[in-house]
C-alpha cells in the first residue's frame, strides 16, 4: 500500500503551514502539485501515478504501489479509474488504487478500490479542511488532527476483533469503506458507494462455458498482476492458493517460487497438501516451520505495525512467510485471498442455509405448531437439555433475522456485558452498534438472495476490514508487494454471474468452483476439507515461557 497524505482545502482555506510541510518531509513524503490549489498532496517513494487526466477543467490521477524493481514487463498493468467528460468513474478501476480528482470550480473527491486493498483515513479539522492519509499515523503530519480514543470503536473491536470502517479507533477520524468515494465541495463533505456487484439470479450462459472460463480468468488475472523472477506465491495447499500458484507456473517455464509455513503441532500442520500441489505443478516449493520463539519475537512487531488494534493472530505466520519469501529474493507475492468469499466457501454459508431451510416449511406448520411449542423468544426453555432442547435452539436461531444471526455465538452476545465492562464505559457505547453496521451493508444489496448478501457482507467485514489488512500490512512490513488475482474484476464478475443455487447446491461448499478446477488441481487439493490458517498459540503458550509471559 503506497504512502499518501493530502488536504482537501475549503474555499477560504490557507496554504498548508511550514509546520505541515516539514512534517510531511520528515515522514519521507514529497509534495506534488498536479491537481490544482484545492488539493495539497504528498506521496511516498512507494507511490506511482499510473494514470492522469485533464478534461474540461477536471484533473484526475490514479495512484498505485510502485514496486521496488518497477519494470514495464512485470509491473501491475491492470486498468485503473477513467474519466468521462467531468464525471469521475472509479467503478471502471481494477486492482488496488486510490483515485483523486479536483475540479476548477473547487470541489474534489478521493476514492479507493472495490475491495479496500488501499486504505484511506480522513478527518475534518478546525480550519474546515479535510485531511486524509493512507495510514492513520500519517494524519499526525497535520498539527490540528486530534487523537482521542473512541469508546464505541473499542467495543466494536471487542465484538469483531478489528475496528471496521467507517469508524476508527480515534474519535472523529474515519476510514473510507471499500468501493466508496469521499466528496468535498469546499464547504461540506460526504461519502457514497460508487459500486456494488450485480449477482445473477439465473444462468445467462451454459454452465459448462462458465466452468471452462474459471481457470483462464485466474491465469489472466495473475498475468495482469505481474510475473517474473522476483515473483512468488503463498501456498497453503487449499483450493485458492493452489489455483493461483498453478496459474503462475502456467505462465513461465522455470519452476515458480512458492512459499509455505508449517507448525509442529498436531491439527495445525497442512504442509502435506501444499507439497501435493507443488508436485502436481512442478513448483519450486520452499517450506519454513515456525517455532514458538519466532512467534514471541514477532508479536510485538505485528502489534506495532498496525495503526489500530488488530486481533487476527494469523498475521504472525503471514509475516514470517512473507519475510521468508523476501529472504529468497522475492519482492512480489500472489495470494489466494477472496476465493471463499466470491465462490461460497466458508462454512457459515452452509450453516445459514440450514437455518434458512426452516422457512421452506409451510407457514401454518411453523406458526401453528412448531413455534408455539419450541420457540422461546427470549424466555427460559421448559424442555430441559434433551433432544427437544436442540429443536428449540434451532428454531430460536432460525427466527433470528440475518445478518444478526451470523453473530449469535459472538462472545459479546454470550456474556453479561455488565460483568466484564465498567458501568461508565457501558454508558458511553451503543451495544447495537456492531449490528447496525452489519445491517447497513446487508441492506445495500436489498432484494438479493441471502447467500449473495452474505458474500457481500464478507467482502467488507472479512476481506476489507480483516484479511486484506492482515496480508497487506504484513507484506508491507516484510518489504514485499502483494497481489490478489481472485479479486480481479474479471474473476469477480464471473463469480457473480453464477447463481447462489449453482455456486453451492445442497450442502456442497465451493461446488461450482471445485468442479471448474477439477482438471487443473490435484485430487488431494480437491478433496481437502476446509481449514483455516490458524496459529497454535494456546498450545504453545502452555509450554513456551516467552509466549506465556505475553499472555
Coordinates of C-alpha atoms in Angstrom, one line a residue:
X1 CA 0.0 0.0 0.0
X2 CA 1.6 3.3 -1.1
X3 CA 2.0 6.1 1.5
X4 CA -0.2 9.1 0.7
X5 CA -1.0 12.3 2.6
X6 CA -3.3 15.1 1.5
X7 CA -5.5 18.0 2.4
X8 CA -8.8 18.9 0.7
X9 CA -8.9 22.6 1.2
X10 CA -12.0 24.6 2.0
X11 CA -13.0 27.6 -0.1
X12 CA -11.5 30.0 2.4
X13 CA -8.6 27.9 3.4
X14 CA -5.0 29.0 3.5
X15 CA -2.0 27.2 2.2
X16 CA -0.5 24.4 4.4
X17 CA 1.8 25.8 7.0
X18 CA 5.5 25.4 7.1
X19 CA 4.9 23.0 10.1
X20 CA 2.8 20.7 7.8
X21 CA 5.4 20.9 5.0
X22 CA 8.2 20.0 7.4
X23 CA 6.2 17.1 9.0
X24 CA 5.4 15.7 5.5
X25 CA 9.1 15.9 4.5
X26 CA 10.1 14.2 7.8
X27 CA 7.7 11.4 7.1
X28 CA 9.5 10.8 3.8
X29 CA 6.8 12.1 1.5
X30 CA 7.3 14.5 -1.4
X31 CA 4.7 17.2 -2.4
X32 CA 3.4 17.1 -5.9
X33 CA 1.4 20.0 -7.5
X34 CA -0.6 18.5 -10.3
X35 CA -4.2 18.7 -9.0
X36 CA -4.5 22.5 -8.6
X37 CA -4.8 24.7 -5.5
X38 CA -7.8 22.9 -3.9
X39 CA -5.7 19.8 -3.0
X40 CA -2.4 19.5 -1.2
X41 CA -0.9 16.1 -2.0
X42 CA 2.3 14.4 -0.9
X43 CA 3.4 10.9 -1.9
X44 CA 5.9 8.4 -0.7
X45 CA 8.6 6.9 -3.0
X46 CA 6.5 3.7 -3.0
X47 CA 3.6 5.5 -4.8
X48 CA 3.3 5.8 -8.5
X49 CA 1.0 8.0 -10.5
X50 CA -0.3 5.4 -13.1
X51 CA -2.9 7.5 -14.9
X52 CA -3.6 11.2 -15.3
X53 CA -6.4 13.1 -17.0
X54 CA -7.2 16.7 -17.5
X55 CA -10.5 17.2 -19.2
X56 CA -12.7 20.3 -19.3
X57 CA -11.3 21.7 -16.0
X58 CA -11.2 18.3 -14.3
X59 CA -7.9 16.9 -13.2
X60 CA -7.6 13.3 -12.1
X61 CA -4.8 10.9 -11.0
X62 CA -4.8 7.3 -10.1
X63 CA -2.2 6.1 -7.5
X64 CA -0.9 2.6 -7.2
X65 CA 2.0 0.9 -5.5
X66 CA 5.4 1.3 -7.1
X67 CA 7.3 -2.0 -7.0
X68 CA 10.8 -2.0 -5.6
X69 CA 12.1 -3.1 -9.0
X70 CA 9.5 -1.5 -11.2
X71 CA 9.7 -2.9 -14.7
X72 CA 7.4 -2.4 -17.6
X73 CA 7.3 -6.1 -18.2
X74 CA 6.2 -7.1 -14.7
X75 CA 4.6 -4.1 -13.2
X76 CA 0.9 -4.3 -12.4
X77 CA -0.8 -3.2 -15.6
X78 CA -4.5 -3.6 -14.6
X79 CA -6.8 -0.9 -15.9
X80 CA -7.5 1.9 -13.5
X81 CA -10.1 4.6 -13.0
X82 CA -11.0 6.6 -16.0
X83 CA -12.6 10.0 -16.7
X84 CA -15.6 10.7 -19.0
X85 CA -16.0 14.4 -19.5
X86 CA -16.4 15.8 -16.0
X87 CA -17.7 12.5 -14.5
X88 CA -15.3 10.5 -12.3
X89 CA -15.7 6.8 -12.9
X90 CA -13.8 4.8 -10.2
X91 CA -16.1 1.9 -10.9
X92 CA -14.0 1.2 -14.0
X93 CA -11.0 0.6 -11.8
X94 CA -9.4 -2.7 -11.4
X95 CA -7.0 -3.9 -8.7
X96 CA -5.8 -1.7 -5.8
X97 CA -5.9 2.0 -6.3
X98 CA -6.5 5.5 -4.8
X99 CA -8.0 7.9 -7.2
X100 CA -8.1 11.7 -6.7
X101 CA -10.0 14.3 -8.7
X102 CA -10.1 18.1 -8.5
X103 CA -12.3 20.5 -10.5
X104 CA -11.8 24.1 -11.3
X105 CA -15.0 25.0 -9.5
X106 CA -13.3 23.9 -6.3
X107 CA -14.8 20.6 -5.4
X108 CA -12.7 17.4 -5.2
X109 CA -13.0 13.7 -4.4
X110 CA -11.0 10.7 -3.3
X111 CA -11.9 7.1 -3.9
X112 CA -10.4 3.7 -3.1
X113 CA -10.8 0.4 -4.9
X114 CA -13.7 -2.0 -4.7
X115 CA -12.3 -4.3 -2.0
X116 CA -10.4 -1.8 0.1
X117 CA -6.9 -3.0 -0.8
X118 CA -5.9 0.6 -0.5
X119 CA -6.9 2.4 2.7
X120 CA -7.8 5.9 3.4
X121 CA -8.3 7.6 6.8
X122 CA -9.7 11.1 7.0
X123 CA -10.9 13.8 9.4
X124 CA -12.2 17.4 9.3
X125 CA -10.1 19.9 11.2
X126 CA -11.0 23.2 12.8
X127 CA -9.9 25.2 9.7
X128 CA -12.6 23.4 7.7
X129 CA -10.1 21.4 5.6
X130 CA -10.4 17.7 5.2
X131 CA -7.1 15.9 6.0
X132 CA -6.6 12.4 4.6
X133 CA -3.9 9.7 4.5
X134 CA -3.3 6.1 3.6
X135 CA -2.5 5.4 7.2
X136 CA -3.9 6.9 10.4
X137 CA -0.5 7.6 11.8
X138 CA 0.3 9.8 8.8
X139 CA -2.5 12.1 9.8
X140 CA -0.1 13.3 12.5
X141 CA 1.6 15.4 9.8
X142 CA -1.1 18.0 10.5
X143 CA -1.0 19.6 13.9
X144 CA -4.8 20.2 14.1
X145 CA -5.6 16.5 13.9
X146 CA -6.5 15.2 17.4
X147 CA -6.2 11.6 18.5
X148 CA -8.7 10.7 21.2
X149 CA -9.8 7.1 21.8
X150 CA -13.4 6.3 20.8
X151 CA -15.2 4.0 23.3
X152 CA -17.6 2.8 20.6
X153 CA -14.7 1.7 18.5
X154 CA -13.2 -0.1 21.4
X155 CA -16.4 -2.0 21.8
X156 CA -16.6 -2.7 18.1
X157 CA -13.1 -4.1 18.3
X158 CA -14.1 -6.4 21.2
X159 CA -17.1 -7.6 19.0
X160 CA -15.3 -8.0 15.6
X161 CA -11.6 -8.3 16.7
X162 CA -11.0 -5.5 14.3
X163 CA -12.2 -1.9 14.1
X164 CA -14.4 -2.0 11.0
X165 CA -14.8 1.0 8.7
X166 CA -16.1 3.6 8.5
X167 CA -15.1 4.1 12.1
X168 CA -11.6 4.2 13.5
X169 CA -10.1 3.7 17.0
X170 CA -10.0 7.5 17.3
X171 CA -13.0 9.8 17.8
X172 CA -13.6 12.0 14.7
X173 CA -11.3 10.1 12.4
X174 CA -13.0 7.8 9.9
X175 CA -11.9 5.3 7.4
X176 CA -13.3 5.2 3.8
X177 CA -15.1 1.8 3.3
X178 CA -14.3 -0.2 0.1
X179 CA -15.9 0.9 -3.1
X180 CA -16.6 4.3 -1.6
X181 CA -15.8 7.9 -2.6
X182 CA -15.2 11.0 -0.4
X183 CA -16.5 14.2 -1.9
X184 CA -15.8 17.7 -0.7
X185 CA -17.2 20.8 -2.2
X186 CA -15.2 23.2 -0.2
X187 CA -17.9 23.6 2.5
X188 CA -19.3 20.1 3.1
X189 CA -18.1 16.6 2.6
X190 CA -20.0 13.3 2.2
X191 CA -19.2 9.7 1.4
X192 CA -21.0 7.5 -1.1
X193 CA -20.8 4.0 -2.5
X194 CA -19.8 4.1 -6.2
X195 CA -20.1 0.4 -7.0
X196 CA -21.8 -2.8 -5.8
X197 CA -22.0 -6.2 -7.5
X198 CA -24.8 -7.4 -9.7
X199 CA -25.4 -11.0 -8.6
X200 CA -27.2 -13.2 -11.1
X201 CA -30.4 -14.9 -10.2
X202 CA -30.2 -17.3 -13.2
X203 CA -27.5 -18.6 -15.6
X204 CA -27.3 -16.5 -18.7
X205 CA -24.7 -18.8 -20.4
X206 CA -24.3 -22.6 -20.4
X207 CA -22.9 -23.9 -17.1
X208 CA -20.1 -25.7 -19.0
X209 CA -19.0 -22.5 -20.5
X210 CA -18.9 -20.8 -17.1
X211 CA -16.9 -23.6 -15.6
X212 CA -14.4 -23.6 -18.5
X213 CA -13.9 -19.9 -18.0
X214 CA -12.6 -20.0 -14.4
X215 CA -9.0 -21.2 -14.8
X216 CA -8.3 -19.0 -17.8
X217 CA -9.7 -16.0 -15.9
X218 CA -7.4 -16.7 -12.9
X219 CA -4.4 -17.1 -15.2
X220 CA -5.2 -13.8 -17.0
X221 CA -5.6 -12.1 -13.6
X222 CA -2.2 -13.4 -12.4
X223 CA -0.6 -12.2 -15.7
X224 CA -2.2 -8.7 -15.1
X225 CA -0.8 -8.6 -11.6
X226 CA 2.7 -9.4 -13.0
X227 CA 5.1 -12.3 -13.0
X228 CA 8.9 -12.6 -13.3
X229 CA 11.9 -14.0 -11.4
X230 CA 11.1 -11.8 -8.4
X231 CA 7.6 -13.1 -8.2
X232 CA 6.3 -15.9 -6.0
X233 CA 3.2 -17.2 -4.3
X234 CA 1.7 -18.0 -0.9
X235 CA 0.9 -21.7 -0.9
X236 CA -1.2 -23.2 1.9
X237 CA -2.4 -26.2 -0.1
X238 CA -6.0 -25.1 -0.3
X239 CA -8.1 -24.6 -3.4
X240 CA -7.3 -20.9 -3.8
X241 CA -3.6 -20.7 -3.2
X242 CA -3.1 -23.9 -5.2
X243 CA -5.0 -22.4 -8.2
X244 CA -3.1 -19.2 -8.1
X245 CA 0.3 -20.9 -7.8
X246 CA -0.6 -23.2 -10.6
X247 CA -1.6 -20.2 -12.7
X248 CA 1.8 -18.6 -12.0
X249 CA 3.5 -21.8 -13.2
X250 CA 1.4 -21.9 -16.4
X251 CA 2.9 -18.5 -17.4
X252 CA 6.6 -19.4 -17.1
X253 CA 9.0 -22.1 -17.9
X254 CA 11.1 -22.1 -14.8
X255 CA 9.6 -23.6 -11.6
X256 CA 7.6 -20.9 -9.8
X257 CA 8.8 -19.9 -6.3
X258 CA 6.1 -20.7 -3.8
X259 CA 6.3 -20.4 0.0
X260 CA 4.6 -22.3 2.9
X261 CA 4.9 -22.2 6.6
X262 CA 4.1 -25.1 8.9
X263 CA 3.6 -25.7 12.6
X264 CA 4.9 -28.6 14.5
X265 CA 1.6 -29.0 16.3
X266 CA -1.0 -31.7 15.8
X267 CA -4.0 -30.5 13.9
X268 CA -2.3 -27.3 12.6
X269 CA 0.2 -28.5 10.0
X270 CA -1.0 -28.8 6.4
X271 CA 2.3 -28.8 4.6
X272 CA 1.4 -32.2 3.1
X273 CA -1.4 -30.6 1.0
X274 CA 1.0 -27.8 -0.1
X275 CA 3.5 -30.4 -1.2
X276 CA 0.9 -32.2 -3.2
X277 CA 0.1 -29.0 -5.2
X278 CA 3.9 -28.3 -5.6
X279 CA 4.5 -31.8 -7.1
X280 CA 1.5 -31.5 -9.3
X281 CA 2.6 -28.2 -10.9
X282 CA 6.4 -28.7 -10.6
X283 CA 6.8 -25.7 -8.3
X284 CA 9.9 -24.6 -6.5
X285 CA 8.4 -25.1 -3.1
X286 CA 10.1 -23.6 -0.1
X287 CA 8.9 -24.6 3.4
X288 CA 9.6 -23.0 6.8
X289 CA 8.5 -24.4 10.1
X290 CA 7.6 -21.7 12.6
X291 CA 8.8 -22.0 16.2
X292 CA 7.2 -20.6 19.4
X293 CA 10.3 -18.4 19.7
X294 CA 9.6 -16.8 16.3
X295 CA 6.1 -16.1 17.3
X296 CA 7.2 -14.5 20.6
X297 CA 9.6 -12.3 18.6
X298 CA 7.1 -11.4 16.0
X299 CA 4.1 -10.5 18.3
X300 CA 5.4 -7.0 19.3
X301 CA 6.4 -6.2 15.7
X302 CA 3.0 -7.2 14.4
X303 CA 1.2 -5.1 17.1
X304 CA 3.3 -2.0 16.4
X305 CA 2.8 -2.3 12.6
X306 CA -1.0 -1.6 12.7
X307 CA -2.4 1.9 13.3
X308 CA -5.3 0.4 15.2
X309 CA -5.9 -2.7 17.4
X310 CA -6.0 -5.8 15.2
X311 CA -6.9 -9.2 16.5
X312 CA -6.2 -11.7 13.7
X313 CA -3.5 -14.0 15.1
X314 CA -2.6 -15.4 11.7
X315 CA -0.9 -12.1 10.9
X316 CA 2.1 -13.6 12.6
X317 CA 2.6 -16.6 10.3
X318 CA 1.7 -14.3 7.3
X319 CA 4.6 -12.0 8.3
X320 CA 7.0 -15.0 8.8
X321 CA 6.1 -16.4 5.4
X322 CA 6.5 -13.0 3.7
X323 CA 9.9 -12.4 5.3
X324 CA 10.9 -16.0 4.3
X325 CA 10.0 -15.2 0.7
X326 CA 11.8 -11.8 0.8
X327 CA 15.0 -13.6 2.0
X328 CA 14.7 -15.8 -1.1
X329 CA 14.8 -12.8 -3.4
X330 CA 11.0 -12.4 -3.9
X331 CA 9.5 -8.9 -3.9
X332 CA 6.0 -9.7 -5.2
X333 CA 3.7 -12.4 -3.8
X334 CA 0.4 -13.6 -5.3
X335 CA -2.1 -14.6 -2.6
X336 CA -5.3 -16.6 -2.9
X337 CA -7.4 -14.4 -0.6
X338 CA -11.0 -13.8 -1.7
X339 CA -11.9 -17.2 -3.2
X340 CA -14.1 -18.3 -0.3
X341 CA -15.9 -15.0 -0.3
X342 CA -16.7 -14.9 -4.0
X343 CA -17.3 -18.6 -4.7
X344 CA -19.2 -19.6 -1.4
X345 CA -16.5 -21.5 0.5
X346 CA -17.0 -20.5 4.2
X347 CA -18.7 -23.0 6.4
X348 CA -21.0 -20.2 7.8
X349 CA -22.7 -20.1 4.4
X350 CA -23.7 -23.7 4.8
X351 CA -24.8 -23.2 8.4
X352 CA -27.1 -20.3 7.5
X353 CA -28.5 -22.4 4.6
X354 CA -29.6 -25.0 7.2
X355 CA -31.4 -22.3 9.2
X356 CA -33.0 -20.7 6.2
X357 CA -34.4 -24.1 5.2
X358 CA -36.7 -23.7 8.1
X359 CA -38.8 -21.2 6.2
X360 CA -39.4 -23.7 3.4
X361 CA -41.9 -25.4 5.8
X362 CA -45.5 -24.3 5.4
X363 CA -46.3 -21.2 7.4
X364 CA -49.2 -22.8 9.1
X365 CA -46.9 -25.6 10.4
X366 CA -44.3 -23.1 11.7
X367 CA -46.6 -20.6 13.4
X368 CA -49.4 -23.0 14.4
X369 CA -47.4 -26.0 15.7
X370 CA -43.6 -25.6 15.9
X371 CA -43.2 -22.1 17.2
X372 CA -45.8 -22.2 20.0
X373 CA -44.1 -25.2 21.5
X374 CA -40.4 -24.8 20.7
X375 CA -39.7 -21.1 20.2
X376 CA -38.6 -19.5 23.5
X377 CA -38.5 -15.9 22.1
X378 CA -36.1 -14.9 24.9
X379 CA -37.9 -16.8 27.6
X380 CA -36.4 -19.8 29.5
X381 CA -37.0 -23.1 27.9
X382 CA -39.2 -25.7 29.6
X383 CA -37.7 -28.6 27.6
X384 CA -34.5 -29.2 29.7
X385 CA -31.4 -30.5 27.9
X386 CA -32.8 -33.4 26.0
X387 CA -33.2 -33.8 22.2
X388 CA -36.2 -31.5 22.2
X389 CA -33.9 -28.7 23.5
X390 CA -31.9 -29.0 20.3
X391 CA -35.0 -28.3 18.3
X392 CA -35.7 -25.2 20.5
X393 CA -32.2 -23.9 19.8
X394 CA -32.6 -24.5 16.1
X395 CA -36.0 -22.7 15.9
X396 CA -34.7 -19.8 18.1
X397 CA -31.7 -19.2 15.8
X398 CA -33.8 -19.7 12.6
X399 CA -36.2 -17.0 13.8
X400 CA -33.3 -14.6 14.4
X401 CA -33.1 -12.5 11.2
X402 CA -30.0 -12.2 9.0
X403 CA -27.4 -10.7 9.3
X404 CA -27.8 -10.6 13.1
X405 CA -27.9 -14.5 13.2
X406 CA -24.3 -14.6 11.9
X407 CA -23.2 -13.3 15.3
X408 CA -25.4 -15.4 17.6
X409 CA -22.3 -17.1 19.1
X410 CA -20.3 -13.9 19.4
X411 CA -18.7 -13.7 22.9
X412 CA -20.2 -10.3 23.4
X413 CA -23.6 -11.9 22.9
X414 CA -23.0 -14.8 25.2
X415 CA -21.8 -13.0 28.3
X416 CA -23.4 -10.4 30.6
X417 CA -21.7 -7.2 29.5
X418 CA -22.2 -5.6 32.9
X419 CA -19.9 -8.4 34.3
X420 CA -17.0 -7.6 32.0
X421 CA -17.3 -3.8 31.2
X422 CA -17.2 -0.9 33.5
X423 CA -20.5 1.0 34.0
X424 CA -19.1 4.3 32.8
X425 CA -17.9 2.5 29.6
X426 CA -21.3 0.9 29.1
X427 CA -23.0 4.2 29.4
X428 CA -20.8 5.6 26.6
X429 CA -21.5 2.9 23.9
X430 CA -24.3 1.6 21.8
X431 CA -24.2 -2.2 22.1
X432 CA -26.4 -2.4 19.0
X433 CA -23.7 -0.5 17.0
X434 CA -22.0 -3.6 15.5
X435 CA -25.3 -4.9 14.3
X436 CA -26.3 -1.6 12.8
X437 CA -23.0 -1.6 10.8
X438 CA -23.7 -5.1 9.5
X439 CA -27.3 -4.2 8.6
X440 CA -26.2 -1.1 6.6
X441 CA -24.0 -3.3 4.4
X442 CA -26.7 -6.0 4.2
X443 CA -29.4 -3.5 3.2
X444 CA -27.2 -2.1 0.4
X445 CA -28.0 -5.3 -1.5
X446 CA -31.7 -5.3 -0.8
X447 CA -33.6 -7.8 -2.8
X448 CA -30.7 -10.1 -3.5
X449 CA -30.5 -13.8 -2.4
X450 CA -29.5 -14.1 1.2
X451 CA -26.4 -16.1 0.2
X452 CA -25.3 -13.3 -2.1
X453 CA -25.8 -10.8 0.7
X454 CA -23.7 -12.9 3.0
X455 CA -20.8 -12.8 0.4
X456 CA -21.2 -9.1 0.0
X457 CA -21.1 -8.6 3.8
X458 CA -18.0 -10.7 3.9
X459 CA -16.3 -8.6 1.2
X460 CA -16.5 -5.7 3.8
X461 CA -16.0 -7.4 7.2
X462 CA -13.9 -10.4 6.3
X463 CA -11.8 -9.1 3.4
X464 CA -11.5 -5.3 3.5
X465 CA -11.6 -4.9 7.3
X466 CA -9.7 -8.1 8.2
X467 CA -7.9 -10.5 5.8
X468 CA -6.7 -7.9 3.3
X469 CA -5.5 -5.7 6.2
X470 CA -3.7 -8.7 7.6
X471 CA -1.9 -9.8 4.5
X472 CA -1.4 -6.3 3.1
X473 CA 0.2 -4.8 6.2
X474 CA 2.4 -7.9 6.9
X475 CA 3.7 -8.0 3.4
X476 CA 4.5 -4.2 3.6
X477 CA 6.4 -4.9 6.8
X478 CA 8.4 -7.6 5.1
X479 CA 9.1 -5.4 2.1
X480 CA 7.0 -7.4 -0.4
X481 CA 4.2 -6.3 -2.7
X482 CA 1.1 -8.5 -2.6
X483 CA -1.4 -9.2 -5.4
X484 CA -4.8 -10.8 -5.1
X485 CA -5.7 -12.3 -8.5
X486 CA -9.0 -13.8 -7.3
X487 CA -10.2 -10.2 -6.7
X488 CA -9.6 -9.1 -10.3
X489 CA -12.7 -7.7 -11.8
X490 CA -12.9 -10.4 -14.4
X491 CA -12.8 -13.2 -11.8
X492 CA -15.3 -11.4 -9.5
X493 CA -17.7 -10.7 -12.4
X494 CA -17.5 -14.4 -13.4
X495 CA -18.3 -15.5 -9.8
X496 CA -21.3 -13.1 -9.5
X497 CA -22.7 -14.5 -12.8
X498 CA -23.2 -17.8 -11.1
X499 CA -26.5 -18.0 -9.1
X500 CA -26.3 -19.0 -5.5
X501 CA -28.1 -22.2 -6.1
X502 CA -25.4 -23.2 -8.6
X503 CA -22.4 -22.0 -6.6
X504 CA -23.4 -24.0 -3.6
X505 CA -26.1 -26.6 -4.4
X506 CA -27.5 -28.6 -1.5
X507 CA -24.8 -28.7 1.2
X508 CA -21.8 -28.6 -1.1
X509 CA -19.5 -25.7 -0.3
X510 CA -17.5 -24.4 -3.3
X511 CA -19.2 -26.9 -5.6
X512 CA -19.1 -24.8 -8.7
X513 CA -15.5 -23.7 -8.3
X514 CA -14.4 -27.2 -7.3
X515 CA -15.9 -28.6 -10.5
X516 CA -14.4 -25.8 -12.6
X517 CA -10.8 -26.5 -11.4
X518 CA -11.2 -30.3 -11.3
X519 CA -8.9 -30.9 -14.3
X520 CA -6.4 -28.3 -13.1
X521 CA -5.8 -29.2 -9.4
X522 CA -4.5 -32.5 -7.8
X523 CA -7.1 -34.8 -6.2
X524 CA -5.6 -34.2 -2.8
X525 CA -6.4 -30.5 -3.0
X526 CA -9.9 -31.1 -4.4
X527 CA -10.8 -33.5 -1.5
X528 CA -9.2 -31.4 1.2
X529 CA -11.6 -30.2 3.9
X530 CA -11.8 -26.5 4.8
X531 CA -9.2 -25.5 7.4
X532 CA -8.3 -22.0 8.5
X533 CA -4.7 -20.6 8.7
X534 CA -4.7 -21.0 12.5
X535 CA -1.8 -20.4 14.9
X536 CA -1.4 -22.9 17.8
X537 CA -0.8 -20.0 20.2
X538 CA -2.8 -21.6 23.0
X539 CA -0.9 -24.9 22.9
X540 CA 2.5 -23.2 22.6
X541 CA 1.7 -20.7 25.4
X542 CA 1.4 -23.6 27.8
X543 CA 5.0 -24.8 27.0
X544 CA 6.9 -21.7 26.0
X545 CA 7.8 -19.2 28.8
X546 CA 8.0 -16.2 26.5
X547 CA 4.6 -16.8 25.0
X548 CA 3.2 -17.5 28.4
X549 CA 4.6 -14.2 29.6
X550 CA 2.9 -12.4 26.7
X551 CA -0.5 -13.9 27.5

